[in-house]
Short mmCIF file of C-alpha atoms and ligand atoms in Angstrom, two decimals:
data_model
loop_
_atom_site.label_atom_id
_atom_site.label_comp_id
_atom_site.label_asym_id
_atom_site.label_seq_id
_atom_site.Cartn_x
_atom_site.Cartn_y
_atom_site.Cartn_z
CA MET E 1 84.27 78.47 265.50
CA VAL E 2 86.11 77.41 268.88
CA ARG E 3 84.16 74.02 269.61
CA PHE E 4 84.80 72.90 265.74
CA SER E 5 89.08 73.20 266.49
CA ILE E 6 88.46 71.13 269.60
CA LEU E 7 86.19 68.78 267.55
CA VAL E 8 89.37 68.75 264.99
CA VAL E 9 92.02 68.27 267.49
CA VAL E 10 89.78 65.68 269.35
CA PHE E 11 89.46 63.85 265.97
CA LEU E 12 93.33 64.28 265.37
CA LEU E 13 93.94 62.76 268.32
CA PHE E 14 91.69 59.42 268.16
CA VAL E 15 93.50 59.03 264.87
CA ALA E 16 97.01 59.15 266.17
CA SER E 17 96.27 57.20 268.67
CA SER E 18 94.40 54.37 266.80
CA TYR E 19 97.63 53.85 264.49
CA ALA E 20 99.77 54.10 267.25
CA ASP E 21 98.28 51.06 268.55
CA HIS E 22 98.46 49.50 265.46
CA ASP E 23 102.14 49.58 265.11
CA VAL E 24 103.68 46.79 266.88
CA ASP E 25 106.26 47.13 269.85
CA VAL E 26 109.12 45.11 268.19
CA GLN E 27 111.17 45.14 271.86
CA SER E 28 107.65 43.69 273.83
CA ILE E 29 107.70 40.95 270.88
CA CYS E 30 111.62 40.16 270.94
CA LYS E 31 112.01 40.00 274.68
CA GLN E 32 109.64 36.77 274.74
CA ALA E 33 112.23 34.91 272.02
CA ASN E 34 114.77 32.74 272.99
CA ASP E 35 117.39 34.87 271.35
CA PRO E 36 116.00 38.19 271.66
CA SER E 37 119.09 39.84 269.37
CA PHE E 38 118.23 37.80 266.20
CA CYS E 39 115.06 38.58 266.98
CA LEU E 40 115.56 42.42 266.86
CA VAL E 41 117.77 42.34 263.72
CA LEU E 42 114.98 39.73 261.96
CA LEU E 43 112.23 42.49 262.23
CA LYS E 44 113.86 45.51 261.88
CA SER E 45 115.37 44.01 258.58
CA LYS E 46 112.26 44.46 257.11
CA PRO E 47 111.92 46.59 253.87
CA ASN E 48 109.81 50.43 253.57
CA GLY E 49 107.16 48.37 251.91
CA VAL E 50 105.88 46.49 254.73
CA GLY E 51 103.77 47.42 257.15
CA GLY E 52 104.73 47.39 260.79
CA ASP E 53 101.56 46.24 261.72
CA LEU E 54 101.61 42.49 263.55
CA LYS E 55 100.00 40.87 260.84
CA SER E 56 102.02 42.27 257.76
CA LEU E 57 105.35 42.02 260.00
CA ALA E 58 104.38 38.31 260.72
CA GLN E 59 103.55 37.88 257.01
CA TYR E 60 107.00 39.28 256.66
CA THR E 61 108.63 36.64 258.81
CA LEU E 62 107.09 33.72 257.28
CA ASN E 63 108.29 34.83 254.10
CA VAL E 64 112.08 35.20 254.95
CA LEU E 65 111.31 31.10 256.90
CA HIS E 66 109.88 30.29 253.49
CA THR E 67 113.17 31.60 251.79
CA ASN E 68 115.54 30.02 254.84
CA THR E 69 114.14 26.91 254.40
CA SER E 70 114.45 26.43 250.89
CA ASN E 71 118.09 27.90 251.15
CA THR E 72 118.57 25.09 253.86
CA LEU E 73 117.42 22.35 251.87
CA THR E 74 119.86 24.14 248.92
CA LEU E 75 122.69 23.38 251.43
CA ILE E 76 121.60 20.08 252.13
CA ASN E 77 121.53 18.84 248.45
CA LYS E 78 125.15 19.89 248.14
CA LEU E 79 126.11 18.54 251.55
CA ILE E 80 125.04 15.08 249.92
CA ALA E 81 126.58 15.23 247.25
CA GLN E 82 129.63 16.12 248.76
CA SER E 83 129.93 13.62 251.28
CA GLY E 84 129.58 10.36 248.80
CA SER E 85 133.51 9.07 250.85
CA ASP E 86 131.87 9.28 254.40
CA PRO E 87 128.57 6.76 254.62
CA LYS E 88 128.31 8.01 258.06
CA LYS E 89 127.86 11.91 257.46
CA GLN E 90 126.22 11.45 254.15
CA ASN E 91 123.32 9.19 256.01
CA HIS E 92 123.02 12.41 258.52
CA TYR E 93 122.64 14.68 255.63
CA LYS E 94 119.76 11.77 254.05
CA ASP E 95 118.41 11.92 257.54
CA CYS E 96 118.12 16.05 257.35
CA LEU E 97 116.85 15.76 254.35
CA ALA E 98 113.76 13.92 255.25
CA LEU E 99 113.28 16.50 257.78
CA PHE E 100 113.24 19.66 256.38
CA GLY E 101 112.17 17.69 253.16
CA VAL E 102 109.10 18.09 250.57
CA GLU E 103 107.37 15.38 251.80
CA TYR E 104 104.04 17.05 254.07
CA LYS E 105 106.03 15.79 257.26
CA GLY E 106 109.31 18.08 256.48
CA VAL E 107 110.23 21.27 257.66
CA LEU E 108 109.24 22.86 254.37
CA GLY E 109 105.85 21.14 254.02
CA TYR E 110 104.88 23.15 257.70
CA VAL E 111 105.88 26.36 256.41
CA LEU E 112 103.70 25.43 253.10
CA ASP E 113 101.02 25.00 255.21
CA SER E 114 101.51 27.79 257.62
CA LEU E 115 101.61 30.49 254.38
CA LYS E 116 97.75 28.88 253.71
CA GLN E 117 97.02 29.32 257.17
CA PHE E 118 97.98 32.70 257.61
CA LYS E 119 95.98 33.54 254.48
CA ASN E 120 93.00 32.27 255.91
CA SER E 121 93.80 33.95 259.31
CA LYS E 122 94.66 30.33 261.57
CA PHE E 123 96.51 32.16 263.48
CA ASN E 124 96.40 29.16 265.69
CA GLN E 125 97.45 27.11 263.21
CA VAL E 126 100.33 28.68 261.91
CA GLY E 127 101.42 28.65 265.82
CA VAL E 128 100.86 24.57 265.54
CA ASP E 129 103.19 24.45 262.56
CA MET E 130 105.80 26.62 263.76
CA VAL E 131 106.13 24.23 267.06
CA TYR E 132 106.72 20.89 264.84
CA LEU E 133 108.65 22.15 262.68
CA ARG E 134 111.24 23.57 265.34
CA PHE E 135 111.04 20.17 266.83
CA HIS E 136 111.99 18.74 263.07
CA VAL E 137 114.38 21.11 263.16
CA ASP E 138 116.28 20.27 266.01
CA ASP E 139 116.00 16.35 265.47
CA CYS E 140 118.17 17.12 262.20
CA ILE E 141 120.59 19.38 264.32
CA SER E 142 121.04 17.08 267.32
CA GLY E 143 121.99 14.17 265.05
CA ASP E 144 125.24 14.95 264.91
CA PRO E 145 126.44 17.82 266.72
CA SER E 146 130.19 17.32 265.49
CA ASP E 147 128.90 18.93 262.03
CA THR E 148 131.12 21.27 261.06
CA SER E 149 129.56 22.84 257.66
CA LEU E 150 127.14 25.67 257.34
CA LEU E 151 123.72 23.43 258.28
CA PRO E 152 123.73 23.88 262.00
CA LYS E 153 123.75 27.60 261.53
CA TYR E 154 121.41 27.29 259.14
CA GLY E 155 118.99 25.29 261.12
CA ASN E 156 119.07 27.60 264.16
CA ASP E 157 118.26 30.55 261.90
CA VAL E 158 115.36 28.83 260.40
CA ARG E 159 114.18 28.03 264.58
CA ASN E 160 114.62 31.44 266.00
CA ILE E 161 112.34 33.19 262.70
CA ALA E 162 109.73 30.40 263.63
CA ASP E 163 110.57 31.26 267.36
CA THR E 164 109.90 34.70 266.56
CA THR E 165 106.57 33.92 264.30
CA LEU E 166 105.26 31.78 267.07
CA ILE E 167 105.55 34.59 269.43
CA MET E 168 103.85 37.01 267.13
CA THR E 169 100.86 34.51 266.00
CA ASN E 170 100.15 34.05 269.81
CA MET E 171 99.59 37.38 269.88
CA LEU E 172 97.14 37.52 267.08
CA VAL E 173 95.54 34.77 268.68
CA ARG E 174 94.85 36.41 271.43
CA ARG E 175 93.39 39.58 269.58
CA SER E 176 91.09 37.60 267.74
C1 NAG X 201 117.85 33.29 257.16
O1 NAG X 201 117.35 34.23 257.65
C2 NAG X 201 118.22 35.67 258.55
C3 NAG X 201 117.48 36.24 259.07
O2 NAG X 201 116.78 37.16 258.09
C4 NAG X 201 119.59 35.85 257.36
O3 NAG X 201 120.29 36.52 258.20
C5 NAG X 201 120.19 34.76 256.88
O4 NAG X 201 120.94 35.15 255.68
C6 NAG X 201 119.25 33.27 256.20
N1 NAG X 201 119.99 32.56 255.68
C7 NAG X 201 119.71 31.80 254.82
C8 NAG X 201 120.52 31.01 254.71
O5 NAG X 201 118.42 31.83 253.88
#
């Protein structure tokens, strides 16, 4: 009977430690980020229904990335419509529309590709998408350093979400 209880305790300890193993340490991810505090707020914003393991968390940030990219495209279209009297500004926003765009090589194209790659567990490919996507965001934002619209902030958010996702997909690649 004593031996049986010991077995039960050992088993429970084993179960507990393997759960702990699967729950990811948010601090250790975010200290690798370009903007650690953004990363922490992002990862802690996950709804209760989303698991705390690496894969669930990465899927969550990819979904946020998708939403933010769509919102950024909506903003860019609005800015194009509002800047008709200033061709230089309007050209900048049109450049950004192409860079964030609907075409395959735009930010949205990379986001859609990464969602597909993630589903197939091609985490390395998701990481590649994140790297290219960040170049496109930077190209847009650096096109007009004096832009006073919300676009630089939106772009920076997209960049930081991609950065956080990249850290997690690198961890998934190393694990697999
Ligand atoms: C982008 O994502 C961040 C982090 O989740 C959020 O706080 C922000 O409101 C989002 N911005 C847009 C424009 O969707």
